[in-house]
Amino acid sequence: MARAINFSAGPAALPEEVLTIAAAEMLDWHGSGQSVMEMSHRGREFISIAEAAERDLRELLAIPANYKVLFLQGGATLQFEMVPINLLAGKASADYVHTGEWAKKAIKEARAFCQVNVVASSEDRQFTYAPAQADWKLNKDAAYVHYTANETIGGVEFHWVPDTGDVPLVADMSSNLMSKPVDVAKYGLIYAGAQKNIGPAGLTIVIVRDDLIGKAVPTPPAMLDYKIQADNESMFNTPPTYAIYIAGLVFQWLKKQGGLAAIEQQNIAKASLLYDFLDASRFFKNPVAKADRSRMNVPFTLADAALDEEFLKGAKARGMVQLKGHRSVGGMRASIYNAVSLSAVKTLVDYMAEFENSHG
Ligand SMILES: *Cc1c(COP(=O)(O)O)cnc(C)c1O
């Protein structure tokens, strides 16, 4: 069996070791005689799986004790709604930073609940940079400040943590959580859909400071209330059990890699290899400001878009899949999450060099 070299933006590549363990445990998890998929979420076996997953996540990110970890569903998209429902806390407005496709969606959803102040935007340069802190026009009475830590489509990443003073900072880290250490204490809330860099689709991770819980709009839908989810240890209803199990295996794998500082070094090496090649190339281009380039998602274009199909075909013939760019921006995109190896990126860069030589 040949495994593809998978550059998908999400659902994305998972570590092969994790899939191998999951396969071996598929029919009989640790002598229980059951697949994890078949277990009661309230049973001793699954509770131990969920507890280990949370423990390892807390250890990897060094999450302070006054933060709750929630394992929810509905994707990052549901957080676009749950954040205002829970964090407005009686206030009339929230501040949002507009950096591209995902920020735009978060802003659109929040507008149903409050006045949204777009306090900084990179629209003037087609969302190819992260607006500098000095240009953020923050409001003291905003309930929170929301930004997209990594724009998965545009390939723009914040390599610094915004300072919002006493106003809680909220981050959509769907595509870069677990790619590097994070100083969680600087945030009020962090959320991420799992399917980019953590595990299967269906699981959404929310890390929230406990004083921000319990201030939702009056009579919120129970499922959308962080307090109810937290009080029930993310088991108000049946959680996405199998997705939690796989995420737990990914956390164990991350610990074996040496934790997030070690993974960050690997991610820097992978991203540098690809960006250095792009910068030296006269045929391929990446539009993002150098200081703000994503280590996870690398969009690039060919000098002639008429060659896109041929490029993708050649990549496929070499075992590389999912390089086509997002429909909204075109071109190519290589997503190089934790599970994509340095040798996979080398294979891509070698192919790009070869393609440039024959078509450039
Ligand atoms: C993928 C993605 C989302 C949407 O995630 P869903 O799980 O599909 O709701 C939101 N924000 C960012 C940054 C993403 O990469």
CSV table of C-alpha atoms and ligand atoms in Angstrom, one decimal:
chain,number,residue,atom,x,y,z
A,1,MET,CA,0.0,0.0,0.0
A,2,ALA,CA,1.3,3.4,-0.9
A,3,ARG,CA,0.3,6.3,1.3
A,4,ALA,CA,-0.2,9.6,-0.6
A,5,ILE,CA,1.9,12.7,0.3
A,6,ASN,CA,-1.0,14.7,1.5
A,7,PHE,CA,-1.0,18.5,1.5
A,8,SER,CA,-4.7,18.9,2.3
A,9,ALA,CA,-5.8,22.0,4.2
A,10,GLY,CA,-8.3,20.0,6.2
A,11,PRO,CA,-9.4,17.4,7.0
A,12,ALA,CA,-5.7,16.9,6.8
A,13,ALA,CA,-2.9,14.3,7.1
A,14,LEU,CA,-2.5,12.5,10.4
A,15,PRO,CA,0.6,10.9,11.8
A,16,GLU,CA,0.9,7.5,10.3
A,17,GLU,CA,1.9,6.1,13.7
A,18,VAL,CA,-1.4,7.3,15.1
A,19,LEU,CA,-3.4,5.6,12.3
A,20,THR,CA,-1.4,2.4,12.8
A,21,ILE,CA,-2.2,2.3,16.5
A,22,ALA,CA,-5.9,3.1,15.8
A,23,ALA,CA,-6.0,0.3,13.2
A,24,ALA,CA,-4.4,-2.2,15.7
A,25,GLU,CA,-6.9,-1.1,18.3
A,26,MET,CA,-9.9,-1.0,16.0
A,27,LEU,CA,-11.6,-4.2,17.0
A,28,ASP,CA,-10.5,-4.5,20.6
A,29,TRP,CA,-9.3,-1.5,22.6
A,30,HIS,CA,-6.9,-2.6,25.3
A,31,GLY,CA,-8.6,-5.9,25.9
A,32,SER,CA,-12.1,-4.4,26.3
A,33,GLY,CA,-13.4,-6.4,23.5
A,34,GLN,CA,-14.8,-3.3,21.9
A,35,SER,CA,-13.9,-0.7,19.4
A,36,VAL,CA,-13.7,2.8,20.9
A,37,MET,CA,-16.6,3.7,18.5
A,38,GLU,CA,-18.8,1.2,20.3
A,39,MET,CA,-18.1,2.2,23.9
A,40,SER,CA,-20.5,4.1,26.1
A,41,HIS,CA,-19.2,7.6,26.6
A,42,ARG,CA,-20.0,7.2,30.3
A,43,GLY,CA,-18.2,4.0,30.7
A,44,ARG,CA,-14.9,3.6,32.6
A,45,GLU,CA,-12.9,2.8,29.4
A,46,PHE,CA,-14.0,5.9,27.4
A,47,ILE,CA,-13.7,8.2,30.5
A,48,SER,CA,-10.1,7.1,30.8
A,49,ILE,CA,-9.5,7.9,27.1
A,50,ALA,CA,-11.1,11.4,27.4
A,51,GLU,CA,-9.3,12.2,30.7
A,52,ALA,CA,-5.9,11.2,29.2
A,53,ALA,CA,-6.6,13.3,26.1
A,54,GLU,CA,-7.3,16.4,28.3
A,55,ARG,CA,-4.4,15.7,30.5
A,56,ASP,CA,-1.9,15.5,27.6
A,57,LEU,CA,-3.4,18.6,25.9
A,58,ARG,CA,-3.0,20.5,29.1
A,59,GLU,CA,0.6,19.3,29.5
A,60,LEU,CA,1.6,20.1,25.9
A,61,LEU,CA,0.2,23.6,26.0
A,62,ALA,CA,0.9,24.2,29.8
A,63,ILE,CA,-2.7,25.3,30.2
A,64,PRO,CA,-3.1,27.1,33.5
A,65,ALA,CA,-5.5,25.6,36.1
A,66,ASN,CA,-8.0,28.5,35.8
A,67,TYR,CA,-8.7,27.5,32.2
A,68,LYS,CA,-11.4,24.9,31.2
A,69,VAL,CA,-10.8,22.6,28.2
A,70,LEU,CA,-14.0,21.8,26.4
A,71,PHE,CA,-14.3,19.1,23.7
A,72,LEU,CA,-17.3,20.2,21.6
A,73,GLN,CA,-18.8,19.7,18.2
A,74,GLY,CA,-20.0,22.1,15.4
A,75,GLY,CA,-16.6,23.0,14.2
A,76,ALA,CA,-14.9,26.4,14.5
A,77,THR,CA,-17.9,27.8,12.7
A,78,LEU,CA,-20.1,27.2,15.6
A,79,GLN,CA,-17.6,29.1,17.8
A,80,PHE,CA,-18.2,32.1,15.5
A,81,GLU,CA,-21.6,32.1,17.3
A,82,MET,CA,-20.8,30.6,20.7
A,83,VAL,CA,-18.2,33.3,21.3
A,84,PRO,CA,-20.6,36.2,21.1
A,85,ILE,CA,-23.4,34.3,22.8
A,86,ASN,CA,-21.2,33.6,25.8
A,87,LEU,CA,-18.7,36.4,26.0
A,88,LEU,CA,-20.7,39.5,25.3
A,89,ALA,CA,-21.7,39.5,29.0
A,90,GLY,CA,-24.2,42.3,28.6
A,91,LYS,CA,-21.9,44.5,26.5
A,92,ALA,CA,-23.1,45.9,23.1
A,93,SER,CA,-20.0,45.5,21.0
A,94,ALA,CA,-16.9,43.4,20.2
A,95,ASP,CA,-13.7,44.2,18.4
A,96,TYR,CA,-12.7,42.0,15.4
A,97,VAL,CA,-9.5,42.0,13.3
A,98,HIS,CA,-10.2,41.3,9.6
A,99,THR,CA,-7.5,39.3,8.0
A,100,GLY,CA,-9.2,37.2,5.3
A,101,GLU,CA,-11.8,34.5,4.6
A,102,TRP,CA,-12.1,33.1,8.1
A,103,ALA,CA,-12.1,36.4,9.9
A,104,LYS,CA,-14.8,37.5,7.5
A,105,LYS,CA,-17.0,34.6,8.4
A,106,ALA,CA,-16.4,35.2,12.2
A,107,ILE,CA,-17.4,38.8,11.7
A,108,LYS,CA,-20.5,38.0,9.7
A,109,GLU,CA,-21.8,35.6,12.4
A,110,ALA,CA,-21.0,38.0,15.3
A,111,ARG,CA,-23.0,40.8,13.6
A,112,ALA,CA,-26.2,38.8,14.5
A,113,PHE,CA,-25.4,39.3,18.2
A,114,CYS,CA,-23.7,42.7,18.6
A,115,GLN,CA,-22.1,45.7,17.1
A,116,VAL,CA,-18.9,44.5,15.5
A,117,ASN,CA,-16.1,47.0,15.3
A,118,VAL,CA,-13.5,46.0,12.7
A,119,VAL,CA,-10.6,47.5,14.5
A,120,ALA,CA,-7.9,46.5,12.0
A,121,SER,CA,-8.0,45.1,8.5
A,122,SER,CA,-5.5,43.9,5.8
A,123,GLU,CA,-8.1,44.2,3.1
A,124,ASP,CA,-6.1,47.1,1.5
A,125,ARG,CA,-3.5,44.7,0.4
A,126,GLN,CA,-5.7,41.7,-0.4
A,127,PHE,CA,-5.2,40.2,3.0
A,128,THR,CA,-1.5,39.4,2.5
A,129,TYR,CA,-0.3,40.6,5.9
A,130,ALA,CA,-1.1,40.7,9.6
A,131,PRO,CA,-2.0,44.3,10.7
A,132,ALA,CA,0.5,45.6,13.2
A,133,GLN,CA,-0.6,46.1,16.7
A,134,ALA,CA,0.0,49.9,16.5
A,135,ASP,CA,-2.7,50.1,13.8
A,136,TRP,CA,-5.4,48.4,15.9
A,137,LYS,CA,-8.1,50.9,17.0
A,138,LEU,CA,-9.2,49.0,20.1
A,139,ASN,CA,-12.3,50.0,22.1
A,140,LYS,CA,-12.2,50.0,25.9
A,141,ASP,CA,-15.8,48.8,26.2
A,142,ALA,CA,-15.6,46.0,23.7
A,143,ALA,CA,-16.6,42.7,25.3
A,144,TYR,CA,-13.6,40.9,23.7
A,145,VAL,CA,-11.2,41.2,20.8
A,146,HIS,CA,-11.3,38.4,18.2
A,147,TYR,CA,-8.6,37.6,15.7
A,148,THR,CA,-7.7,34.7,13.4
A,149,ALA,CA,-4.3,33.5,14.5
A,150,ASN,CA,-3.7,31.7,11.2
A,151,GLU,CA,-5.6,32.4,8.0
A,152,THR,CA,-5.8,28.9,6.5
A,153,ILE,CA,-6.8,30.2,3.0
A,154,GLY,CA,-4.6,33.3,2.7
A,155,GLY,CA,-1.6,31.8,4.4
A,156,VAL,CA,-1.1,34.6,6.9
A,157,GLU,CA,-0.1,33.9,10.5
A,158,PHE,CA,0.4,36.1,13.5
A,159,HIS,CA,3.8,35.3,14.9
A,160,TRP,CA,3.1,37.5,17.9
A,161,VAL,CA,0.4,37.7,20.5
A,162,PRO,CA,-1.8,40.8,20.4
A,163,ASP,CA,-2.0,42.9,23.6
A,164,THR,CA,-5.6,43.9,24.4
A,165,GLY,CA,-5.1,45.0,28.0
A,166,ASP,CA,-8.0,44.0,30.2
A,167,VAL,CA,-10.3,43.2,27.2
A,168,PRO,CA,-10.2,39.4,26.8
A,169,LEU,CA,-8.4,38.2,23.7
A,170,VAL,CA,-10.1,35.5,21.6
A,171,ALA,CA,-8.3,33.5,18.9
A,172,ASP,CA,-9.4,31.2,16.2
A,173,MET,CA,-6.4,28.8,16.1
A,174,SER,CA,-8.1,26.2,14.0
A,175,SER,CA,-5.1,25.7,11.7
A,176,ASN,CA,-2.2,26.4,14.0
A,177,LEU,CA,-3.0,25.2,17.5
A,178,MET,CA,-0.4,22.5,18.5
A,179,SER,CA,2.1,23.7,15.9
A,180,LYS,CA,4.1,25.7,18.4
A,181,PRO,CA,4.0,26.6,22.1
A,182,VAL,CA,1.2,29.1,23.1
A,183,ASP,CA,1.2,31.4,26.1
A,184,VAL,CA,-2.4,30.5,27.0
A,185,ALA,CA,-2.5,33.0,29.9
A,186,LYS,CA,-2.5,35.8,27.4
A,187,TYR,CA,-5.9,34.7,26.0
A,188,GLY,CA,-9.4,34.7,27.3
A,189,LEU,CA,-10.4,32.0,24.9
A,190,ILE,CA,-8.8,29.9,22.2
A,191,TYR,CA,-10.8,27.6,19.8
A,192,ALA,CA,-9.9,25.2,17.1
A,193,GLY,CA,-11.6,22.7,14.9
A,194,ALA,CA,-9.6,19.5,15.1
A,195,GLN,CA,-9.4,18.5,11.5
A,196,LYS,CA,-6.5,20.7,10.5
A,197,ASN,CA,-3.7,19.9,12.9
A,198,ILE,CA,-5.2,17.7,15.7
A,199,GLY,CA,-7.5,14.9,14.6
A,200,PRO,CA,-10.7,14.0,12.7
A,201,ALA,CA,-13.4,16.4,11.9
A,202,GLY,CA,-16.3,16.5,14.4
A,203,LEU,CA,-14.2,17.6,17.4
A,204,THR,CA,-13.8,21.3,18.3
A,205,ILE,CA,-11.4,22.3,21.2
A,206,VAL,CA,-12.2,25.3,23.3
A,207,ILE,CA,-9.8,26.6,26.0
A,208,VAL,CA,-11.5,29.2,28.1
A,209,ARG,CA,-10.6,31.2,31.2
A,210,ASP,CA,-13.0,30.2,33.9
A,211,ASP,CA,-14.1,33.7,34.9
A,212,LEU,CA,-15.5,34.2,31.3
A,213,ILE,CA,-17.9,31.2,31.7
A,214,GLY,CA,-21.4,31.7,33.0
A,215,LYS,CA,-22.2,35.1,31.5
A,216,ALA,CA,-24.1,34.0,28.4
A,217,VAL,CA,-27.1,35.8,27.0
A,218,PRO,CA,-30.3,35.1,28.9
A,219,THR,CA,-31.5,31.5,28.5
A,220,PRO,CA,-29.0,30.4,25.9
A,221,PRO,CA,-29.6,27.2,24.0
A,222,ALA,CA,-28.1,24.6,26.4
A,223,MET,CA,-25.7,23.1,23.9
A,224,LEU,CA,-24.3,26.6,23.2
A,225,ASP,CA,-23.6,27.5,26.8
A,226,TYR,CA,-20.0,27.1,27.9
A,227,LYS,CA,-21.2,26.8,31.4
A,228,ILE,CA,-23.4,23.8,30.8
A,229,GLN,CA,-20.7,22.2,28.7
A,230,ALA,CA,-18.1,22.9,31.4
A,231,ASP,CA,-20.3,21.8,34.3
A,232,ASN,CA,-20.9,18.5,32.4
A,233,GLU,CA,-17.2,17.9,31.6
A,234,SER,CA,-18.1,18.2,27.8
A,235,MET,CA,-20.6,15.3,28.3
A,236,PHE,CA,-23.9,17.2,28.3
A,237,ASN,CA,-24.7,15.0,25.4
A,238,THR,CA,-22.7,12.3,23.6
A,239,PRO,CA,-19.4,13.8,22.6
A,240,PRO,CA,-17.5,12.9,19.4
A,241,THR,CA,-15.9,9.9,21.1
A,242,TYR,CA,-13.8,8.5,18.3
A,243,ALA,CA,-12.5,11.9,17.3
A,244,ILE,CA,-11.5,12.5,21.0
A,245,TYR,CA,-9.7,9.2,21.0
A,246,ILE,CA,-7.7,10.0,17.8
A,247,ALA,CA,-6.9,13.5,19.1
A,248,GLY,CA,-5.6,11.8,22.3
A,249,LEU,CA,-3.3,9.6,20.2
A,250,VAL,CA,-2.1,12.6,18.4
A,251,PHE,CA,-1.3,14.3,21.7
A,252,GLN,CA,0.7,11.2,22.8
A,253,TRP,CA,2.5,11.4,19.4
A,254,LEU,CA,3.3,15.0,20.0
A,255,LYS,CA,4.8,14.3,23.4
A,256,LYS,CA,7.0,11.6,21.8
A,257,GLN,CA,8.2,14.2,19.3
A,258,GLY,CA,9.5,16.3,22.2
A,259,GLY,CA,6.4,18.5,22.7
A,260,LEU,CA,5.5,21.8,21.0
A,261,ALA,CA,8.8,23.5,21.1
A,262,ALA,CA,10.4,20.6,19.2
A,263,ILE,CA,7.5,20.4,16.8
A,264,GLU,CA,7.8,24.2,16.2
A,265,GLN,CA,11.5,23.7,15.2
A,266,GLN,CA,10.4,21.0,12.6
A,267,ASN,CA,7.7,23.3,11.3
A,268,ILE,CA,10.1,26.2,10.9
A,269,ALA,CA,12.5,23.9,9.0
A,270,LYS,CA,9.7,22.7,6.7
A,271,ALA,CA,8.3,26.2,6.1
A,272,SER,CA,11.8,27.7,5.5
A,273,LEU,CA,12.6,25.1,2.9
A,274,LEU,CA,9.5,25.9,0.9
A,275,TYR,CA,9.6,29.7,1.3
A,276,ASP,CA,13.3,29.9,0.5
A,277,PHE,CA,12.6,28.0,-2.7
A,278,LEU,CA,9.7,30.3,-3.5
A,279,ASP,CA,11.7,33.4,-2.9
A,280,ALA,CA,14.5,32.2,-5.2
A,281,SER,CA,12.2,31.1,-7.9
A,282,ARG,CA,11.3,33.2,-10.9
A,283,PHE,CA,8.4,31.0,-11.7
A,284,PHE,CA,6.6,30.4,-8.4
A,285,LYS,CA,5.4,33.1,-6.1
A,286,ASN,CA,3.9,33.6,-2.6
A,287,PRO,CA,2.1,36.9,-2.1
A,288,VAL,CA,2.3,37.1,1.7
A,289,ALA,CA,4.5,39.6,3.6
A,290,LYS,CA,7.6,37.7,4.8
A,291,ALA,CA,7.2,38.4,8.5
A,292,ASP,CA,3.6,37.1,8.4
A,293,ARG,CA,3.9,34.0,6.4
A,294,SER,CA,2.1,30.9,7.7
A,295,ARG,CA,4.1,27.9,8.7
A,296,MET,CA,1.1,25.8,8.2
A,297,ASN,CA,-0.5,26.9,4.9
A,298,VAL,CA,1.6,28.0,2.0
A,299,PRO,CA,-0.3,29.4,-1.0
A,300,PHE,CA,1.7,29.9,-4.2
A,301,THR,CA,1.0,30.6,-7.8
A,302,LEU,CA,2.7,29.6,-11.1
A,303,ALA,CA,3.9,32.2,-13.5
A,304,ASP,CA,1.2,31.0,-15.9
A,305,ALA,CA,-2.1,29.8,-14.5
A,306,ALA,CA,-2.6,27.8,-17.7
A,307,LEU,CA,0.0,25.4,-16.4
A,308,ASP,CA,-1.9,24.7,-13.1
A,309,GLU,CA,-3.6,21.5,-14.3
A,310,GLU,CA,-0.3,20.1,-15.6
A,311,PHE,CA,1.4,20.9,-12.4
A,312,LEU,CA,-1.2,19.1,-10.3
A,313,LYS,CA,-1.1,16.1,-12.7
A,314,GLY,CA,2.6,15.8,-12.3
A,315,ALA,CA,2.3,16.1,-8.5
A,316,LYS,CA,-0.3,13.4,-8.5
A,317,ALA,CA,2.0,11.1,-10.5
A,318,ARG,CA,4.7,11.6,-7.8
A,319,GLY,CA,2.2,10.7,-5.1
A,320,MET,CA,1.4,14.3,-4.0
A,321,VAL,CA,-2.2,15.2,-3.5
A,322,GLN,CA,-4.4,18.1,-2.4
A,323,LEU,CA,-2.2,20.9,-3.7
A,324,LYS,CA,-4.9,22.8,-5.5
A,325,GLY,CA,-5.5,26.3,-4.0
A,326,HIS,CA,-8.8,27.3,-2.3
A,327,ARG,CA,-11.5,28.1,-4.8
A,328,SER,CA,-11.6,31.7,-3.6
A,329,VAL,CA,-7.9,32.5,-4.4
A,330,GLY,CA,-6.9,29.9,-7.0
A,331,GLY,CA,-3.3,28.8,-7.6
A,332,MET,CA,-1.8,26.2,-5.3
A,333,ARG,CA,-1.6,25.7,-1.6
A,334,ALA,CA,0.6,23.3,0.4
A,335,SER,CA,-0.6,22.7,3.9
A,336,ILE,CA,2.3,21.4,5.9
A,337,TYR,CA,0.8,20.6,9.3
A,338,ASN,CA,2.6,18.7,12.0
A,339,ALA,CA,2.0,15.3,10.4
A,340,VAL,CA,3.6,16.4,7.1
A,341,SER,CA,7.2,15.5,7.2
A,342,LEU,CA,10.3,17.4,6.1
A,343,SER,CA,10.9,14.8,3.5
A,344,ALA,CA,7.4,15.3,2.1
A,345,VAL,CA,8.2,19.0,1.7
A,346,LYS,CA,11.6,18.1,0.1
A,347,THR,CA,9.7,16.0,-2.4
A,348,LEU,CA,7.5,18.9,-3.3
A,349,VAL,CA,10.3,21.4,-3.6
A,350,ASP,CA,12.3,19.0,-5.8
A,351,TYR,CA,9.3,18.6,-8.1
A,352,MET,CA,8.7,22.4,-8.2
A,353,ALA,CA,12.4,22.9,-9.2
A,354,GLU,CA,12.0,20.3,-11.9
A,355,PHE,CA,8.8,21.8,-13.1
A,356,GLU,CA,10.3,25.3,-13.2
A,357,ASN,CA,13.3,24.0,-15.2
A,358,SER,CA,11.1,22.5,-17.8
A,359,HIS,CA,8.5,25.2,-18.0
A,360,GLY,CA,10.1,28.4,-16.7
B,1,LIG,C1,-11.2,25.4,8.8
B,1,LIG,C2,-11.3,26.7,9.6
B,1,LIG,C3,-12.5,27.1,10.1
B,1,LIG,C4,-13.8,26.4,9.9
B,1,LIG,O1,-13.8,25.2,10.6
B,1,LIG,P1,-15.1,24.2,10.6
B,1,LIG,O2,-14.6,23.1,11.5
B,1,LIG,O3,-15.3,23.7,9.2
B,1,LIG,O4,-16.2,24.9,11.1
B,1,LIG,C5,-12.5,28.3,10.8
B,1,LIG,N1,-11.4,29.0,11.0
B,1,LIG,C6,-10.2,28.6,10.5
B,1,LIG,C7,-9.0,29.5,10.7
B,1,LIG,C8,-10.1,27.5,9.8
B,1,LIG,O5,-9.0,27.1,9.3
